[in-house]
Amino acid sequence: MKMILLVPDGVGIRNYIFSSFIRNFIIDGNEVLVYHRISKSAIEEIQMNKSDIRDFKEIPDFKEKFIARLLRESIAYARILINIKKLNNITILKFWSPSKNGFKKKILYFLAEILGFLLSKSYSLILKADTLYEKEIVKNKTTKLIKKTLLDYQPDIILNLHQRAPSTVPIISSAIELNIKVTTVIYSWDNIPKARLISRYDSYFVWSKLMKKELDLLYPEIKSSQIHIVGTPQFEFYFDEKHYLNKDFFYDQFGLDIHKKTICFSGNDQASPYEAYYLNDICEALCEIDQIDRPQIIFRRCPVDKTNRFNQVLNKYNHLIVSIDPDWGGVLGSDGCFSENYPRFNDLSLLINTIKHSDIVINLGSTMAHDAAILDKPCLYLNYDPVVNSVFKVEDIYNFQHFKSMENLKAVGWINSKDEILKKIVSALINPSQVGKDRKKWLEKIVLHPIENSSHILNKKILKCISVS
């Protein structure tokens, strides 16, 4: 059997290509073509670490015509307005934050908001707009070029690793026209309410019952039988001890003190503007502890945050902070853009051992809380605004729809003010089992268990999709 794996950007490399998912598919005697928009260096990284993946082909440049782009953005805005009502959650509007730099973009999004508002008055209008968008895609010259590739390769199925990438739209459109089965993973636990599911597929693979319920509710045109709960391979690596490094070796490698307690502070991307303020606040609080007992900090920045915004804090507290940067490659000038950056295989070890050899993790609402929970480490969520009268409000973060899954669970500890930092950290270090004691229960709601079986489950579902006529 033949599968085309759509890799429109670098974010799916770790979770799917570096996992056992593709390798197991190939070992079973199947063929895989990686149809991609990733850099040459990213391909070299894959080939160096996953030598059984041999076939790569670049997705042609795809430029949406103005009408198609307008329809896509209008549909997204309309769905966001509907999702706000269906989920009774105004924070979903925060996901509508397009860049309006330049006259053309201002016009585009001005029109998209007007048209989207009108479409939101009736779900049937959104479905009609979806149909019009598909017709525009079929007319695009790139679609015809892609159709030739599909006819030449003759795949049994196509799996898209990121449901929101416009570059994959003509591929899915061509495949549907050629009666090739199309499937997608919903990439992350917070993706569905964001209204960026562009194409329609034969099958959808989600992390959990929660995600299936959201997809059922927000996309009623999708049959429930098309949605499959498979978990996600992105957490599998924590169960493979070949990635584990001895604590003495890891601490020695990065100049950490083996005798000190260790805090991992994990940063978010630049959309969260006050990360450096939080890190500074934590350092100030820790300096109240006698030096001999003072914990040390491992700072892991967001992989695409290549700014210098932390430099002042890192220099000021260089006796306290050890920065272990993610090992990601990228395109020059692609700061802040996940689509043009990719993880190197070595980053698996860096991430796993950073958490494994830390005592607690602190961040602002990061998915890293789940990574920590797998290794049974407590996570503290920062829950205060470090800048007075700031436009960016922390309360908006924790009102996002995906955090509703924490309801009635003590899944993390909460730092509700700067004055609480020291007390909450000391409590988590002394009684780690009592801080976020429901972290494992939260993880069970977020992703299908057993977590280490995700690749196997996804493989079985893919093969079943192929066999069903």
CSV table of C-alpha atoms in Angstrom, one decimal:
chain,number,residue,atom,x,y,z
A,1,MET,CA,0.0,0.0,0.0
A,2,LYS,CA,1.1,3.5,-0.7
A,3,MET,CA,0.7,6.6,1.5
A,4,ILE,CA,1.5,10.2,0.8
A,5,LEU,CA,2.4,12.0,4.0
A,6,LEU,CA,1.8,15.8,3.7
A,7,VAL,CA,4.4,17.7,5.6
A,8,PRO,CA,3.5,21.4,4.9
A,9,ASP,CA,5.9,22.7,7.6
A,10,GLY,CA,8.4,21.7,10.2
A,11,VAL,CA,6.1,21.2,13.2
A,12,GLY,CA,5.0,17.7,12.4
A,13,ILE,CA,8.6,16.3,12.0
A,14,ARG,CA,9.1,15.5,15.7
A,15,ASN,CA,5.6,14.3,16.4
A,16,TYR,CA,5.2,12.0,13.4
A,17,ILE,CA,8.3,11.5,11.4
A,18,PHE,CA,10.6,11.0,14.4
A,19,SER,CA,8.2,8.8,16.1
A,20,SER,CA,7.7,5.1,15.3
A,21,PHE,CA,4.6,5.8,13.2
A,22,ILE,CA,6.2,6.0,9.8
A,23,ARG,CA,8.9,3.4,10.5
A,24,ASN,CA,6.3,0.9,11.5
A,25,PHE,CA,4.2,1.7,8.4
A,26,ILE,CA,7.2,1.0,6.2
A,27,ILE,CA,8.3,-2.1,8.1
A,28,ASP,CA,4.9,-3.6,7.4
A,29,GLY,CA,5.7,-3.5,3.7
A,30,ASN,CA,4.0,-0.2,2.8
A,31,GLU,CA,5.4,2.7,0.8
A,32,VAL,CA,5.5,6.4,1.9
A,33,LEU,CA,6.1,9.5,-0.1
A,34,VAL,CA,6.9,12.6,2.0
A,35,TYR,CA,5.2,15.4,0.1
A,36,HIS,CA,6.6,18.5,1.8
A,37,ARG,CA,7.3,22.2,2.1
A,38,ILE,CA,10.4,21.9,4.4
A,39,SER,CA,14.0,22.9,3.9
A,40,LYS,CA,16.8,20.8,2.5
A,41,SER,CA,18.5,20.8,5.9
A,42,ALA,CA,15.3,19.4,7.5
A,43,ILE,CA,15.2,16.6,4.9
A,44,GLU,CA,18.9,15.8,5.7
A,45,GLU,CA,18.0,15.7,9.4
A,46,ILE,CA,15.2,13.2,8.7
A,47,GLN,CA,17.4,11.0,6.4
A,48,MET,CA,20.2,11.0,9.0
A,49,ASN,CA,17.9,9.7,11.8
A,50,LYS,CA,15.2,7.9,9.9
A,51,SER,CA,17.0,6.2,7.0
A,52,ASP,CA,14.0,4.0,6.1
A,53,ILE,CA,12.2,7.2,4.8
A,54,ARG,CA,13.7,7.6,1.4
A,55,ASP,CA,11.1,9.2,-0.9
A,56,PHE,CA,10.6,13.0,-0.8
A,57,LYS,CA,8.9,15.4,-3.2
A,58,GLU,CA,8.4,19.1,-2.8
A,59,ILE,CA,4.9,20.5,-2.9
A,60,PRO,CA,4.7,23.1,-5.7
A,61,ASP,CA,4.3,26.8,-4.8
A,62,PHE,CA,0.6,27.6,-4.3
A,63,LYS,CA,-0.7,31.1,-4.5
A,64,GLU,CA,-4.3,31.7,-3.6
A,65,LYS,CA,-6.1,34.1,-5.9
A,66,PHE,CA,-7.6,37.0,-4.0
A,67,ILE,CA,-11.2,35.6,-4.1
A,68,ALA,CA,-10.0,32.2,-2.7
A,69,ARG,CA,-8.1,33.9,0.1
A,70,LEU,CA,-11.0,36.2,0.9
A,71,LEU,CA,-13.4,33.2,1.0
A,72,ARG,CA,-11.0,31.2,3.3
A,73,GLU,CA,-10.5,34.1,5.7
A,74,SER,CA,-14.2,35.0,5.7
A,75,ILE,CA,-15.2,31.3,6.5
A,76,ALA,CA,-12.6,31.3,9.4
A,77,TYR,CA,-14.0,34.5,10.8
A,78,ALA,CA,-17.6,33.3,10.4
A,79,ARG,CA,-16.8,30.0,12.2
A,80,ILE,CA,-15.1,31.8,15.0
A,81,LEU,CA,-18.2,33.9,15.6
A,82,ILE,CA,-20.4,30.8,15.6
A,83,ASN,CA,-17.9,28.9,17.8
A,84,ILE,CA,-18.1,31.8,20.4
A,85,LYS,CA,-21.9,31.2,20.6
A,86,LYS,CA,-21.8,27.4,20.6
A,87,LEU,CA,-19.1,27.2,23.3
A,88,ASN,CA,-20.2,30.4,25.1
A,89,ASN,CA,-16.6,31.6,25.2
A,90,ILE,CA,-15.7,35.0,24.0
A,91,THR,CA,-11.9,34.3,24.2
A,92,ILE,CA,-12.2,32.3,20.9
A,93,LEU,CA,-12.1,35.7,19.2
A,94,LYS,CA,-8.5,36.0,20.3
A,95,PHE,CA,-7.7,33.4,17.7
A,96,TRP,CA,-8.7,36.0,15.0
A,97,SER,CA,-5.5,38.0,15.0
A,98,PRO,CA,-4.3,38.3,11.3
A,99,SER,CA,-1.4,40.5,10.4
A,100,LYS,CA,-2.9,43.6,8.7
A,101,ASN,CA,0.4,45.1,7.7
A,102,GLY,CA,0.1,46.7,4.3
A,103,PHE,CA,-2.8,48.2,2.3
A,104,LYS,CA,-3.8,45.0,0.6
A,105,LYS,CA,-4.0,43.0,3.8
A,106,LYS,CA,-6.1,45.7,5.4
A,107,ILE,CA,-8.5,45.6,2.6
A,108,LEU,CA,-8.5,41.8,2.6
A,109,TYR,CA,-9.3,41.5,6.3
A,110,PHE,CA,-11.8,44.4,6.3
A,111,LEU,CA,-13.8,42.5,3.6
A,112,ALA,CA,-13.3,39.2,5.3
A,113,GLU,CA,-14.8,40.5,8.5
A,114,ILE,CA,-17.8,41.9,6.8
A,115,LEU,CA,-18.4,38.8,4.7
A,116,GLY,CA,-17.6,36.5,7.6
A,117,PHE,CA,-20.1,38.4,9.8
A,118,LEU,CA,-22.8,37.9,7.2
A,119,LEU,CA,-21.9,34.2,6.7
A,120,SER,CA,-22.1,33.6,10.5
A,121,LYS,CA,-25.9,34.4,10.4
A,122,SER,CA,-26.5,30.9,8.8
A,123,TYR,CA,-24.4,27.8,9.0
A,124,SER,CA,-25.8,26.8,5.5
A,125,LEU,CA,-24.2,29.9,4.2
A,126,ILE,CA,-20.8,28.8,5.5
A,127,LEU,CA,-21.2,25.5,3.8
A,128,LYS,CA,-22.0,27.2,0.5
A,129,ALA,CA,-18.9,29.4,1.0
A,130,ASP,CA,-16.9,26.2,1.5
A,131,THR,CA,-18.2,24.9,-1.8
A,132,LEU,CA,-17.3,28.2,-3.6
A,133,TYR,CA,-13.8,28.0,-2.1
A,134,GLU,CA,-13.3,24.5,-3.4
A,135,LYS,CA,-14.3,25.6,-6.9
A,136,GLU,CA,-11.7,28.4,-6.7
A,137,ILE,CA,-9.1,25.9,-5.7
A,138,VAL,CA,-9.9,23.5,-8.5
A,139,LYS,CA,-9.4,26.3,-11.0
A,140,ASN,CA,-5.9,27.1,-9.7
A,141,LYS,CA,-3.1,26.0,-12.0
A,142,THR,CA,-1.2,24.4,-9.1
A,143,THR,CA,-4.0,22.0,-8.6
A,144,LYS,CA,-3.6,20.6,-12.1
A,145,LEU,CA,0.2,20.1,-11.5
A,146,ILE,CA,-0.5,18.3,-8.3
A,147,LYS,CA,-3.0,16.1,-10.0
A,148,LYS,CA,-0.3,14.8,-12.3
A,149,THR,CA,1.9,13.9,-9.3
A,150,LEU,CA,-1.0,11.9,-7.7
A,151,LEU,CA,-1.7,10.1,-10.9
A,152,ASP,CA,2.0,9.2,-11.3
A,153,TYR,CA,2.3,7.9,-7.7
A,154,GLN,CA,-1.1,6.3,-7.3
A,155,PRO,CA,-1.4,6.5,-3.5
A,156,ASP,CA,-4.0,4.5,-1.6
A,157,ILE,CA,-4.3,7.3,1.0
A,158,ILE,CA,-3.1,10.7,1.9
A,159,LEU,CA,-2.4,11.8,5.5
A,160,ASN,CA,-2.1,15.6,6.2
A,161,LEU,CA,0.1,16.4,9.3
A,162,HIS,CA,-1.3,19.9,9.7
A,163,GLN,CA,-4.9,20.6,9.0
A,164,ARG,CA,-4.6,24.4,8.7
A,165,ALA,CA,-1.8,24.7,6.0
A,166,PRO,CA,-3.2,26.4,2.8
A,167,SER,CA,-0.4,24.7,0.7
A,168,THR,CA,-2.1,21.3,1.2
A,169,VAL,CA,-5.5,22.5,0.0
A,170,PRO,CA,-5.0,21.8,-3.7
A,171,ILE,CA,-3.5,18.4,-2.9
A,172,ILE,CA,-6.6,17.4,-0.9
A,173,SER,CA,-8.9,18.9,-3.6
A,174,SER,CA,-7.1,16.9,-6.4
A,175,ALA,CA,-7.2,13.7,-4.4
A,176,ILE,CA,-10.9,13.9,-3.8
A,177,GLU,CA,-11.5,14.4,-7.5
A,178,LEU,CA,-9.3,11.3,-8.2
A,179,ASN,CA,-11.2,9.3,-5.5
A,180,ILE,CA,-8.1,8.9,-3.3
A,181,LYS,CA,-8.8,8.7,0.4
A,182,VAL,CA,-7.8,11.7,2.4
A,183,THR,CA,-7.2,11.9,6.1
A,184,THR,CA,-5.8,14.4,8.6
A,185,VAL,CA,-4.6,14.6,12.1
A,186,ILE,CA,-5.8,17.5,14.2
A,187,TYR,CA,-2.4,18.7,15.2
A,188,SER,CA,-2.8,20.0,18.7
A,189,TRP,CA,-5.3,19.9,21.6
A,190,ASP,CA,-6.4,23.5,21.2
A,191,ASN,CA,-6.8,23.6,17.4
A,192,ILE,CA,-10.5,22.8,16.8
A,193,PRO,CA,-12.2,26.0,18.1
A,194,LYS,CA,-9.7,28.1,16.1
A,195,ALA,CA,-11.7,27.5,12.9
A,196,ARG,CA,-8.8,26.7,10.7
A,197,LEU,CA,-9.8,23.3,9.4
A,198,ILE,CA,-9.7,24.2,5.7
A,199,SER,CA,-10.4,21.1,3.7
A,200,ARG,CA,-12.8,18.2,4.3
A,201,TYR,CA,-11.5,14.6,4.7
A,202,ASP,CA,-12.7,11.0,4.8
A,203,SER,CA,-11.2,10.6,8.2
A,204,TYR,CA,-10.0,12.8,11.1
A,205,PHE,CA,-7.6,11.6,13.8
A,206,VAL,CA,-7.9,13.3,17.2
A,207,TRP,CA,-6.2,13.0,20.6
A,208,SER,CA,-9.2,12.3,22.8
A,209,LYS,CA,-12.9,12.1,23.5
A,210,LEU,CA,-12.9,15.8,24.3
A,211,MET,CA,-11.5,16.7,20.8
A,212,LYS,CA,-14.0,14.3,19.1
A,213,LYS,CA,-16.8,16.0,21.0
A,214,GLU,CA,-15.6,19.5,19.9
A,215,LEU,CA,-15.3,18.4,16.3
A,216,ASP,CA,-18.8,16.9,16.4
A,217,LEU,CA,-20.2,20.1,17.8
A,218,LEU,CA,-18.4,22.7,15.7
A,219,TYR,CA,-18.4,20.8,12.3
A,220,PRO,CA,-21.8,19.1,12.2
A,221,GLU,CA,-21.3,18.3,8.5
A,222,ILE,CA,-18.6,15.8,9.6
A,223,LYS,CA,-20.1,12.4,10.5
A,224,SER,CA,-19.1,11.2,13.9
A,225,SER,CA,-18.0,7.9,12.4
A,226,GLN,CA,-15.3,9.8,10.4
A,227,ILE,CA,-13.7,11.0,13.7
A,228,HIS,CA,-11.2,8.5,15.2
A,229,ILE,CA,-9.6,8.8,18.6
A,230,VAL,CA,-5.9,7.8,18.3
A,231,GLY,CA,-4.0,9.9,20.8
A,232,THR,CA,-0.8,11.6,19.5
A,233,PRO,CA,2.7,10.2,19.0
A,234,GLN,CA,4.3,13.4,20.4
A,235,PHE,CA,4.5,12.1,23.9
A,236,GLU,CA,5.7,8.6,23.0
A,237,PHE,CA,9.4,9.5,23.3
A,238,TYR,CA,9.1,9.8,27.1
A,239,PHE,CA,8.5,6.0,27.3
A,240,ASP,CA,11.7,5.1,25.3
A,241,GLU,CA,14.6,5.0,27.8
A,242,LYS,CA,17.2,5.2,25.0
A,243,HIS,CA,16.6,9.0,25.2
A,244,TYR,CA,17.4,9.1,28.9
A,245,LEU,CA,20.7,10.6,30.0
A,246,ASN,CA,22.3,9.9,33.4
A,247,LYS,CA,21.6,12.9,35.7
A,248,ASP,CA,25.3,13.3,36.6
A,249,PHE,CA,26.2,13.4,32.9
A,250,PHE,CA,23.3,15.8,32.0
A,251,TYR,CA,24.2,18.2,34.8
A,252,ASP,CA,27.9,18.1,34.0
A,253,GLN,CA,27.2,18.7,30.3
A,254,PHE,CA,25.4,21.9,31.0
A,255,GLY,CA,27.2,23.1,34.1
A,256,LEU,CA,24.3,22.4,36.5
A,257,ASP,CA,24.9,21.8,40.2
A,258,ILE,CA,24.0,18.2,41.0
A,259,HIS,CA,23.3,19.1,44.7
A,260,LYS,CA,20.7,21.7,44.0
A,261,LYS,CA,16.9,21.5,43.3
A,262,THR,CA,16.1,22.4,39.7
A,263,ILE,CA,13.3,24.5,38.2
A,264,CYS,CA,12.5,24.4,34.5
A,265,PHE,CA,11.1,27.7,33.2
A,266,SER,CA,9.7,27.1,29.7
A,267,GLY,CA,8.9,30.1,27.6
A,268,ASN,CA,6.1,30.7,25.1
A,269,ASP,CA,6.4,32.4,21.7
A,270,GLN,CA,6.4,36.1,21.1
A,271,ALA,CA,2.6,36.3,21.2
A,272,SER,CA,3.1,36.1,25.0
A,273,PRO,CA,5.0,39.4,25.4
A,274,TYR,CA,5.9,39.4,29.1
A,275,GLU,CA,7.8,36.1,29.5
A,276,ALA,CA,11.0,37.9,30.5
A,277,TYR,CA,9.2,39.7,33.3
A,278,TYR,CA,8.0,36.4,34.7
A,279,LEU,CA,11.5,34.9,34.6
A,280,ASN,CA,12.9,38.0,36.3
A,281,ASP,CA,10.2,37.8,39.0
A,282,ILE,CA,11.0,34.2,39.7
A,283,CYS,CA,14.7,35.0,40.0
A,284,GLU,CA,14.0,37.8,42.4
A,285,ALA,CA,12.0,35.5,44.6
A,286,LEU,CA,14.6,32.7,44.6
A,287,CYS,CA,17.3,35.2,45.7
A,288,GLU,CA,15.5,35.4,49.0
A,289,ILE,CA,16.7,31.8,49.7
A,290,ASP,CA,20.2,31.3,51.1
A,291,GLN,CA,22.6,30.6,48.3
A,292,ILE,CA,23.5,27.1,49.6
A,293,ASP,CA,19.8,26.0,49.4
A,294,ARG,CA,18.7,28.2,46.5
A,295,PRO,CA,17.3,26.2,43.5
A,296,GLN,CA,18.8,26.7,40.1
A,297,ILE,CA,16.7,27.4,36.9
A,298,ILE,CA,16.9,25.7,33.5
A,299,PHE,CA,15.5,28.1,31.0
A,300,ARG,CA,14.1,26.5,27.8
A,301,ARG,CA,12.9,29.1,25.4
A,302,CYS,CA,10.2,28.5,22.8
A,303,PRO,CA,11.9,26.9,19.8
A,304,VAL,CA,11.0,29.7,17.4
A,305,ASP,CA,11.7,32.6,19.8
A,306,LYS,CA,15.1,33.8,18.6
A,307,THR,CA,14.7,37.3,20.1
A,308,ASN,CA,17.0,38.9,22.6
A,309,ARG,CA,14.2,39.7,25.0
A,310,PHE,CA,15.5,37.5,27.7
A,311,ASN,CA,19.2,38.6,27.5
A,312,GLN,CA,19.0,41.2,30.2
A,313,VAL,CA,17.5,38.7,32.7
A,314,LEU,CA,19.9,35.9,31.7
A,315,ASN,CA,22.9,38.2,32.2
A,316,LYS,CA,21.7,39.6,35.5
A,317,TYR,CA,21.0,36.2,36.9
A,318,ASN,CA,23.7,34.1,35.2
A,319,HIS,CA,24.6,32.6,38.6
A,320,LEU,CA,21.1,31.3,38.8
A,321,ILE,CA,19.9,30.4,35.3
A,322,VAL,CA,21.3,27.8,32.9
A,323,SER,CA,19.9,28.3,29.4
A,324,ILE,CA,19.4,25.0,27.4
A,325,ASP,CA,18.2,26.2,24.1
A,326,PRO,CA,16.0,23.9,21.9
A,327,ASP,CA,18.0,22.3,19.1
A,328,TRP,CA,15.9,23.5,16.1
A,329,GLY,CA,17.0,24.4,12.6
A,330,GLY,CA,15.3,27.0,10.5
A,331,VAL,CA,15.3,29.4,7.7
A,332,LEU,CA,17.3,32.6,8.2
A,333,GLY,CA,14.9,35.4,9.1
A,334,SER,CA,12.1,33.0,10.2
A,335,ASP,CA,12.0,34.1,13.8
A,336,GLY,CA,8.6,33.4,15.4
A,337,CYS,CA,7.5,31.2,12.6
A,338,PHE,CA,6.9,27.5,13.3
A,339,SER,CA,6.2,26.8,9.6
A,340,GLU,CA,9.8,27.5,8.6
A,341,ASN,CA,11.6,25.9,11.6
A,342,TYR,CA,12.0,22.3,12.4
A,343,PRO,CA,13.3,20.2,15.4
A,344,ARG,CA,16.5,18.3,15.1
A,345,PHE,CA,16.5,14.7,16.5
A,346,ASN,CA,18.8,15.8,19.3
A,347,ASP,CA,16.1,18.1,20.7
A,348,LEU,CA,14.1,15.0,21.8
A,349,SER,CA,16.9,14.2,24.3
A,350,LEU,CA,17.2,17.9,25.4
A,351,LEU,CA,13.5,18.2,26.1
A,352,ILE,CA,13.1,14.8,27.8
A,353,ASN,CA,16.1,15.2,30.1
A,354,THR,CA,15.4,18.8,30.9
A,355,ILE,CA,12.0,17.7,32.3
A,356,LYS,CA,13.2,14.4,33.7
A,357,HIS,CA,16.0,16.1,35.7
A,358,SER,CA,14.0,19.1,36.9
A,359,ASP,CA,12.0,19.0,40.1
A,360,ILE,CA,9.2,21.3,38.9
A,361,VAL,CA,8.1,23.1,35.7
A,362,ILE,CA,6.9,26.7,35.6
A,363,ASN,CA,5.2,28.5,32.6
A,364,LEU,CA,2.3,30.5,31.4
A,365,GLY,CA,-0.3,27.9,30.3
A,366,SER,CA,2.0,25.8,28.2
A,367,THR,CA,1.4,22.3,26.9
A,368,MET,CA,4.6,21.5,28.8
A,369,ALA,CA,2.4,20.8,31.8
A,370,HIS,CA,1.4,17.5,30.0
A,371,ASP,CA,5.1,16.6,29.2
A,372,ALA,CA,5.8,17.2,32.9
A,373,ALA,CA,2.8,15.1,34.0
A,374,ILE,CA,4.1,12.1,32.0
A,375,LEU,CA,7.2,12.1,34.1
A,376,ASP,CA,5.1,12.9,37.2
A,377,LYS,CA,6.6,16.3,37.7
A,378,PRO,CA,4.4,19.1,39.2
A,379,CYS,CA,3.8,22.2,37.0
A,380,LEU,CA,3.1,25.7,38.3
A,381,TYR,CA,1.1,28.0,36.0
A,382,LEU,CA,1.7,31.7,36.2
A,383,ASN,CA,-1.6,33.5,36.8
A,384,TYR,CA,-1.0,37.2,37.2
A,385,ASP,CA,-0.2,40.2,35.0
A,386,PRO,CA,3.4,41.4,35.5
A,387,VAL,CA,2.7,44.7,33.8
A,388,VAL,CA,0.0,47.0,35.1
A,389,ASN,CA,-2.8,47.9,32.7
A,390,SER,CA,-1.3,45.6,30.0
A,391,VAL,CA,-3.4,44.8,26.9
A,392,PHE,CA,-2.3,41.2,27.2
A,393,LYS,CA,-4.4,39.7,30.0
A,394,VAL,CA,-3.5,36.5,31.7
A,395,GLU,CA,-7.2,35.8,32.5
A,396,ASP,CA,-7.8,35.5,28.8
A,397,ILE,CA,-5.3,32.7,28.5
A,398,TYR,CA,-6.9,30.5,31.1
A,399,ASN,CA,-10.3,31.1,29.7
A,400,PHE,CA,-9.3,29.6,26.4
A,401,GLN,CA,-11.5,26.6,25.5
A,402,HIS,CA,-8.8,23.9,25.9
A,403,PHE,CA,-8.4,24.9,29.6
A,404,LYS,CA,-12.0,24.0,30.3
A,405,SER,CA,-10.7,20.5,30.4
A,406,MET,CA,-9.2,21.3,33.8
A,407,GLU,CA,-12.6,21.8,35.3
A,408,ASN,CA,-12.9,20.3,38.8
A,409,LEU,CA,-9.3,19.0,38.6
A,410,LYS,CA,-6.3,20.2,40.6
A,411,ALA,CA,-4.0,19.6,37.6
A,412,VAL,CA,-1.4,22.3,38.2
A,413,GLY,CA,-0.4,24.7,41.0
A,414,TRP,CA,-1.2,28.3,40.5
A,415,ILE,CA,1.0,31.3,41.1
A,416,ASN,CA,-1.6,34.1,41.4
A,417,SER,CA,0.7,37.0,42.2
A,418,LYS,CA,4.4,37.9,42.3
A,419,ASP,CA,4.3,37.7,46.1
A,420,GLU,CA,3.2,34.0,45.9
A,421,ILE,CA,6.1,32.8,43.8
A,422,LEU,CA,8.5,31.8,46.6
A,423,LYS,CA,5.8,30.1,48.7
A,424,LYS,CA,4.4,28.1,45.8
A,425,ILE,CA,7.9,27.0,44.6
A,426,VAL,CA,9.0,25.9,48.0
A,427,SER,CA,5.7,24.0,48.5
A,428,ALA,CA,6.1,22.2,45.1
A,429,LEU,CA,9.7,21.3,45.9
A,430,ILE,CA,8.9,20.0,49.4
A,431,ASN,CA,5.6,18.2,48.5
A,432,PRO,CA,5.6,17.6,44.8
A,433,SER,CA,2.8,15.0,45.0
A,434,GLN,CA,0.4,17.5,46.6
A,435,VAL,CA,0.9,20.2,43.9
A,436,GLY,CA,-1.2,19.5,40.8
A,437,LYS,CA,-2.1,16.1,42.3
A,438,ASP,CA,-4.6,15.5,39.5
A,439,ARG,CA,-2.1,16.0,36.7
A,440,LYS,CA,-2.4,12.4,35.6
A,441,LYS,CA,-6.2,12.6,35.5
A,442,TRP,CA,-6.0,15.8,33.4
A,443,LEU,CA,-3.6,14.0,31.0
A,444,GLU,CA,-6.0,11.1,30.7
A,445,LYS,CA,-8.7,13.6,29.5
A,446,ILE,CA,-6.4,15.3,27.1
A,447,VAL,CA,-4.9,12.3,25.3
A,448,LEU,CA,-5.9,8.7,24.8
A,449,HIS,CA,-4.1,6.2,27.1
A,450,PRO,CA,-1.9,4.2,27.0
A,451,ILE,CA,0.1,7.1,25.5
A,452,GLU,CA,2.9,4.9,24.3
A,453,ASN,CA,0.6,3.1,21.9
A,454,SER,CA,-0.4,6.1,19.8
A,455,SER,CA,1.7,5.3,16.8
A,456,HIS,CA,0.4,1.7,16.7
A,457,ILE,CA,-3.2,2.9,17.0
A,458,LEU,CA,-2.8,5.4,14.2
A,459,ASN,CA,-1.2,2.8,12.0
A,460,LYS,CA,-4.1,0.5,12.5
A,461,LYS,CA,-6.6,3.2,11.7
A,462,ILE,CA,-4.7,4.2,8.6
A,463,LEU,CA,-4.7,0.7,7.3
A,464,LYS,CA,-8.4,0.2,8.2
A,465,CYS,CA,-9.2,3.4,6.3
A,466,ILE,CA,-7.4,2.1,3.2
A,467,SER,CA,-9.2,-1.3,3.4
A,468,VAL,CA,-12.7,0.2,3.7
A,469,SER,CA,-14.2,0.7,0.3
